[in-house]
């Protein structure tokens, strides 16, 4: 794979910050220096730049070969106690992503054709991302499955498991037998059943081959991915803390699937197993299937619309995925190297699932005990703690695309339009949901989705509507987010007046609460919400409870801002000329106020409204006129 001598012997060397041939040069130019205070271009007055690679006596400045698999990259990995460890981690995975595996993949796919026979092979495509494997590498980097040369693939055992599981589900549905009996039936005839007394039934009749990406993409689809769990349960309370985790998945990869009959397999049996496999792949395989990962289809037409779907447009700062490595810059103030990645816009199903989870939690906390909210959240959306659960709800995005990139702060052309993303949000049942709960889940999820679209945006800047800052020459020129349903069905039709909107909003919320009560078996009275925690000037719960108000207001925009946002940013609410962090948020603590712009009116959600400065803002809204209370249902 590579002739680099650093790979030929165990590495017992120490970490270095020596520049190498790959990252030498002017480190502070271009977008790599964006946003770094105290940046310096002092050349010889600064120390050597960080390197993600470990030094080796035979090769002090290693440069990875383009054909090197990711397993080989791990051997070069920099010391975890490096001062610039977070940035070099991003640089490491970005460099590994750029490897060229096409020659090797060509050999592997040709081998599959020869072993299985071209008539027994078919191609499938992943519309978004897939991660089969899920094991952890150094520093807990989640890795997909790699073969012994570091090439990403789908193991044959995974494909066999997908086909068998799909067969069992269909036999259970068609014959009304339990899982164990269905497993025995399909095992004896197709996949092998070790407990059978007949030796001919112990072994499977079909051979599954490892599936490799087609050599269409240089890296086989291997791409940097990112997860960021912002909220976590802690003894019945919720804690907010950003926790970005860089990992790998395969993006929009196509695979060659090969299955081969044994001497005991008839053409009809082979066709049946192939059909099961195709249907199973369509449902999704690997990790995070309920969050949009793992769908594999022969044609995009096979991606279903679930029990609920809506086309959407996102305007503003957009949904982002990975951070693109931008280069290093020396920071004089902190006396260290810094790397601030450039976020890459990407339509992510995980963002929609996270936002649905957020609003579910916010509404449920106002009417149910914390332990019950945590239980229901895990049951519907999945959970790791206290026990792992897959969840009832499957969230997907199909045809997701960036239709207009957001303007970059270091680019010319301030008349560029806001960023824009489009796609179709699809909600479906997972294999975990009992039939008795399906209609209730559909009612809860569809009304929750409606509420999500009308309470705020999604992605970066979700708590503010999209607005321009171009005239003030402030970057980013566009801030906030609009989440717009592109559907003409009566379900999504909005009235022109705030008074009529109030009626529709409260109907949707009431239906959500009714479905929530059915799933929880707890009595729910939304007219008398609970009071969560202690509310002070700088303390509040992100819960739609007795200390929360949701209002709708209408009025003329002020400059670049819609009416509701202009009121939030009114100079009378500022502290020493700056936005009040207990009203507008600060680093590490999000704003207690959400503003959604629906055109003729704005919907404003205020947490912890019983104390200033939120109480002062609510009074400001009420005295400005045109403000109606949506929640609580009864005015207090």
PDB file of C-alpha atoms in Angstrom, residues 284-440:
ATOM      1  CA  UNK A 284     -31.588   0.502   6.543  1.00  0.00           C
ATOM      2  CA  UNK A 285     -28.595  -1.289   8.060  1.00  0.00           C
ATOM      3  CA  UNK A 286     -25.816  -0.462  10.493  1.00  0.00           C
ATOM      4  CA  UNK A 287     -25.812   2.277  13.111  1.00  0.00           C
ATOM      5  CA  UNK A 288     -28.303   5.136  13.520  1.00  0.00           C
ATOM      6  CA  UNK A 289     -30.927   3.708  11.153  1.00  0.00           C
ATOM      7  CA  UNK A 290     -33.654   5.672  12.973  1.00  0.00           C
ATOM      8  CA  UNK A 291     -31.738   8.902  12.279  1.00  0.00           C
ATOM      9  CA  UNK A 292     -31.539   8.510   8.511  1.00  0.00           C
ATOM     10  CA  UNK A 293     -28.362   6.433   8.157  1.00  0.00           C
ATOM     11  CA  UNK A 294     -27.950   3.140   6.350  1.00  0.00           C
ATOM     12  CA  UNK A 295     -30.611   3.121   3.618  1.00  0.00           C
ATOM     13  CA  UNK A 296     -29.439   1.120   0.580  1.00  0.00           C
ATOM     14  CA  UNK A 297     -31.628   0.990  -2.531  1.00  0.00           C
ATOM     15  CA  UNK A 298     -31.371  -0.064  -6.157  1.00  0.00           C
ATOM     16  CA  UNK A 299     -33.401   3.005  -7.114  1.00  0.00           C
ATOM     17  CA  UNK A 300     -34.335   6.149  -5.184  1.00  0.00           C
ATOM     18  CA  UNK A 301     -37.953   5.320  -5.977  1.00  0.00           C
ATOM     19  CA  UNK A 302     -37.682   2.562  -3.356  1.00  0.00           C
ATOM     20  CA  UNK A 303     -37.315   5.111  -0.547  1.00  0.00           C
ATOM     21  CA  UNK A 304     -40.791   5.252   0.969  1.00  0.00           C
ATOM     22  CA  UNK A 305     -42.714   8.269   2.321  1.00  0.00           C
ATOM     23  CA  UNK A 306     -43.472   6.675   5.699  1.00  0.00           C
ATOM     24  CA  UNK A 307     -46.644   7.556   7.590  1.00  0.00           C
ATOM     25  CA  UNK A 308     -45.910  11.296   7.313  1.00  0.00           C
ATOM     26  CA  UNK A 309     -43.794  13.436   5.000  1.00  0.00           C
ATOM     27  CA  UNK A 310     -43.367  17.093   4.099  1.00  0.00           C
ATOM     28  CA  UNK A 311     -41.158  18.961   1.656  1.00  0.00           C
ATOM     29  CA  UNK A 312     -39.205  21.735   3.330  1.00  0.00           C
ATOM     30  CA  UNK A 313     -36.890  24.681   2.766  1.00  0.00           C
ATOM     31  CA  UNK A 314     -34.322  25.937   5.281  1.00  0.00           C
ATOM     32  CA  UNK A 315     -33.162  29.548   4.877  1.00  0.00           C
ATOM     33  CA  UNK A 316     -30.352  31.296   6.714  1.00  0.00           C
ATOM     34  CA  UNK A 317     -27.308  29.853   8.429  1.00  0.00           C
ATOM     35  CA  UNK A 318     -28.319  26.279   7.522  1.00  0.00           C
ATOM     36  CA  UNK A 319     -27.779  22.812   8.957  1.00  0.00           C
ATOM     37  CA  UNK A 320     -24.112  21.858   9.155  1.00  0.00           C
ATOM     38  CA  UNK A 321     -22.225  18.604   9.502  1.00  0.00           C
ATOM     39  CA  UNK A 322     -18.480  18.192   9.689  1.00  0.00           C
ATOM     40  CA  UNK A 323     -15.899  20.923  10.211  1.00  0.00           C
ATOM     41  CA  UNK A 324     -13.594  21.324   7.223  1.00  0.00           C
ATOM     42  CA  UNK A 325      -9.894  21.615   8.090  1.00  0.00           C
ATOM     43  CA  UNK A 326      -8.744  25.128   7.158  1.00  0.00           C
ATOM     44  CA  UNK A 327      -5.120  25.344   8.266  1.00  0.00           C
ATOM     45  CA  UNK A 328      -3.194  26.549  11.310  1.00  0.00           C
ATOM     46  CA  UNK A 329      -2.727  30.050  12.695  1.00  0.00           C
ATOM     47  CA  UNK A 330      -0.562  31.193  15.595  1.00  0.00           C
ATOM     48  CA  UNK A 331      -2.407  32.992  18.416  1.00  0.00           C
ATOM     49  CA  UNK A 332      -0.202  35.521  20.211  1.00  0.00           C
ATOM     50  CA  UNK A 333      -2.645  36.020  23.077  1.00  0.00           C
ATOM     51  CA  UNK A 334      -2.810  32.347  24.057  1.00  0.00           C
ATOM     52  CA  UNK A 335       0.675  31.495  22.791  1.00  0.00           C
ATOM     53  CA  UNK A 336      -0.503  28.451  20.882  1.00  0.00           C
ATOM     54  CA  UNK A 337      -1.538  27.229  17.457  1.00  0.00           C
ATOM     55  CA  UNK A 338      -5.228  27.262  16.625  1.00  0.00           C
ATOM     56  CA  UNK A 339      -7.334  25.694  13.919  1.00  0.00           C
ATOM     57  CA  UNK A 340     -10.919  26.851  13.502  1.00  0.00           C
ATOM     58  CA  UNK A 341     -12.743  24.628  11.067  1.00  0.00           C
ATOM     59  CA  UNK A 342     -15.118  25.843   8.397  1.00  0.00           C
ATOM     60  CA  UNK A 343     -18.578  24.266   8.876  1.00  0.00           C
ATOM     61  CA  UNK A 344     -19.895  22.423   5.835  1.00  0.00           C
ATOM     62  CA  UNK A 345     -23.592  22.813   5.018  1.00  0.00           C
ATOM     63  CA  UNK A 346     -25.375  19.473   4.809  1.00  0.00           C
ATOM     64  CA  UNK A 347     -29.036  18.435   5.035  1.00  0.00           C
ATOM     65  CA  UNK A 348     -28.968  16.003   7.953  1.00  0.00           C
ATOM     66  CA  UNK A 349     -31.807  13.818   9.187  1.00  0.00           C
ATOM     67  CA  UNK A 350     -30.119  13.831  12.603  1.00  0.00           C
ATOM     68  CA  UNK A 351     -30.808  17.567  12.896  1.00  0.00           C
ATOM     69  CA  UNK A 352     -34.542  17.043  12.385  1.00  0.00           C
ATOM     70  CA  UNK A 353     -34.655  14.136  14.806  1.00  0.00           C
ATOM     71  CA  UNK A 354     -32.789  16.179  17.422  1.00  0.00           C
ATOM     72  CA  UNK A 355     -35.147  19.136  16.988  1.00  0.00           C
ATOM     73  CA  UNK A 356     -38.234  16.919  17.264  1.00  0.00           C
ATOM     74  CA  UNK A 357     -36.730  15.405  20.404  1.00  0.00           C
ATOM     75  CA  UNK A 358     -36.053  18.888  21.812  1.00  0.00           C
ATOM     76  CA  UNK A 359     -39.623  20.135  21.371  1.00  0.00           C
ATOM     77  CA  UNK A 360     -41.086  16.831  22.597  1.00  0.00           C
ATOM     78  CA  UNK A 361     -39.020  17.136  25.762  1.00  0.00           C
ATOM     79  CA  UNK A 362     -39.928  20.800  26.227  1.00  0.00           C
ATOM     80  CA  UNK A 363     -43.696  20.176  25.950  1.00  0.00           C
ATOM     81  CA  UNK A 364     -43.712  16.907  27.914  1.00  0.00           C
ATOM     82  CA  UNK A 365     -41.743  18.349  30.843  1.00  0.00           C
ATOM     83  CA  UNK A 366     -44.509  20.863  31.416  1.00  0.00           C
ATOM     84  CA  UNK A 367     -47.170  18.217  32.044  1.00  0.00           C
ATOM     85  CA  UNK A 368     -45.400  15.003  33.170  1.00  0.00           C
ATOM     86  CA  UNK A 369     -42.930  14.003  35.902  1.00  0.00           C
ATOM     87  CA  UNK A 370     -39.252  14.071  34.804  1.00  0.00           C
ATOM     88  CA  UNK A 371     -38.782  10.289  35.059  1.00  0.00           C
ATOM     89  CA  UNK A 372     -41.792   9.698  32.805  1.00  0.00           C
ATOM     90  CA  UNK A 373     -40.569  12.263  30.265  1.00  0.00           C
ATOM     91  CA  UNK A 374     -37.177  10.544  30.123  1.00  0.00           C
ATOM     92  CA  UNK A 375     -38.841   7.135  29.705  1.00  0.00           C
ATOM     93  CA  UNK A 376     -41.111   8.325  26.895  1.00  0.00           C
ATOM     94  CA  UNK A 377     -38.297  10.180  25.157  1.00  0.00           C
ATOM     95  CA  UNK A 378     -36.217   7.002  25.073  1.00  0.00           C
ATOM     96  CA  UNK A 379     -39.179   4.908  23.956  1.00  0.00           C
ATOM     97  CA  UNK A 380     -40.007   7.227  21.033  1.00  0.00           C
ATOM     98  CA  UNK A 381     -36.625   8.610  19.961  1.00  0.00           C
ATOM     99  CA  UNK A 382     -34.199   6.037  21.349  1.00  0.00           C
ATOM    100  CA  UNK A 383     -31.731   6.256  24.210  1.00  0.00           C
ATOM    101  CA  UNK A 384     -28.444   4.955  25.549  1.00  0.00           C
ATOM    102  CA  UNK A 385     -29.073   5.560  29.253  1.00  0.00           C
ATOM    103  CA  UNK A 386     -30.342   4.079  31.479  1.00  0.00           C
ATOM    104  CA  UNK A 387     -30.962   1.194  29.045  1.00  0.00           C
ATOM    105  CA  UNK A 388     -30.226   1.189  25.300  1.00  0.00           C
ATOM    106  CA  UNK A 389     -33.348   1.591  23.157  1.00  0.00           C
ATOM    107  CA  UNK A 390     -33.761   1.965  19.396  1.00  0.00           C
ATOM    108  CA  UNK A 391     -36.960   3.976  19.623  1.00  0.00           C
ATOM    109  CA  UNK A 392     -40.312   3.846  17.844  1.00  0.00           C
ATOM    110  CA  UNK A 393     -39.763   6.745  15.438  1.00  0.00           C
ATOM    111  CA  UNK A 394     -37.621   6.648  12.312  1.00  0.00           C
ATOM    112  CA  UNK A 395     -36.653  10.050  10.862  1.00  0.00           C
ATOM    113  CA  UNK A 396     -35.276  10.373   7.338  1.00  0.00           C
ATOM    114  CA  UNK A 397     -34.575  13.091   4.809  1.00  0.00           C
ATOM    115  CA  UNK A 398     -34.724  12.256   1.113  1.00  0.00           C
ATOM    116  CA  UNK A 399     -33.555  14.429  -1.767  1.00  0.00           C
ATOM    117  CA  UNK A 400     -31.668  16.614   0.709  1.00  0.00           C
ATOM    118  CA  UNK A 401     -29.526  19.218  -1.050  1.00  0.00           C
ATOM    119  CA  UNK A 402     -27.888  22.592  -0.550  1.00  0.00           C
ATOM    120  CA  UNK A 403     -29.547  24.813  -3.146  1.00  0.00           C
ATOM    121  CA  UNK A 404     -27.718  28.008  -2.170  1.00  0.00           C
ATOM    122  CA  UNK A 405     -24.535  28.011  -0.038  1.00  0.00           C
ATOM    123  CA  UNK A 406     -24.443  30.616   2.682  1.00  0.00           C
ATOM    124  CA  UNK A 407     -22.234  33.638   2.056  1.00  0.00           C
ATOM    125  CA  UNK A 408     -18.758  33.305   3.554  1.00  0.00           C
ATOM    126  CA  UNK A 409     -17.481  36.118   5.790  1.00  0.00           C
ATOM    127  CA  UNK A 410     -14.162  36.267   3.929  1.00  0.00           C
ATOM    128  CA  UNK A 411     -15.731  36.452   0.476  1.00  0.00           C
ATOM    129  CA  UNK A 412     -16.740  39.476  -1.568  1.00  0.00           C
ATOM    130  CA  UNK A 413     -20.283  40.037  -2.739  1.00  0.00           C
ATOM    131  CA  UNK A 414     -22.452  41.062   0.167  1.00  0.00           C
ATOM    132  CA  UNK A 415     -25.532  40.943  -2.035  1.00  0.00           C
ATOM    133  CA  UNK A 416     -25.364  37.166  -2.056  1.00  0.00           C
ATOM    134  CA  UNK A 417     -28.666  35.594  -0.980  1.00  0.00           C
ATOM    135  CA  UNK A 418     -29.031  33.713   2.297  1.00  0.00           C
ATOM    136  CA  UNK A 419     -28.105  30.042   2.431  1.00  0.00           C
ATOM    137  CA  UNK A 420     -30.808  27.608   1.408  1.00  0.00           C
ATOM    138  CA  UNK A 421     -31.360  23.858   1.797  1.00  0.00           C
ATOM    139  CA  UNK A 422     -34.248  21.727   0.590  1.00  0.00           C
ATOM    140  CA  UNK A 423     -35.460  18.162   0.942  1.00  0.00           C
ATOM    141  CA  UNK A 424     -38.302  15.973   2.153  1.00  0.00           C
ATOM    142  CA  UNK A 425     -38.698  15.047   5.807  1.00  0.00           C
ATOM    143  CA  UNK A 426     -40.058  11.514   6.244  1.00  0.00           C
ATOM    144  CA  UNK A 427     -41.346   9.989   9.482  1.00  0.00           C
ATOM    145  CA  UNK A 428     -41.814   6.239   9.658  1.00  0.00           C
ATOM    146  CA  UNK A 429     -42.278   3.451  12.175  1.00  0.00           C
ATOM    147  CA  UNK A 430     -39.260   1.500  13.309  1.00  0.00           C
ATOM    148  CA  UNK A 431     -39.414  -2.261  13.770  1.00  0.00           C
ATOM    149  CA  UNK A 432     -39.707  -1.639  17.543  1.00  0.00           C
ATOM    150  CA  UNK A 433     -43.141   0.002  17.654  1.00  0.00           C
ATOM    151  CA  UNK A 434     -46.066  -2.264  18.620  1.00  0.00           C
ATOM    152  CA  UNK A 435     -49.054  -2.215  16.296  1.00  0.00           C
ATOM    153  CA  UNK A 436     -51.233  -0.963  19.153  1.00  0.00           C
ATOM    154  CA  UNK A 437     -49.157   2.226  19.411  1.00  0.00           C
ATOM    155  CA  UNK A 438     -48.818   3.088  15.737  1.00  0.00           C
ATOM    156  CA  UNK A 439     -51.848   5.359  15.351  1.00  0.00           C
ATOM    157  CA  UNK A 440     -51.071   7.188  18.593  1.00  0.00           C
TER     158      UNK A 440
END
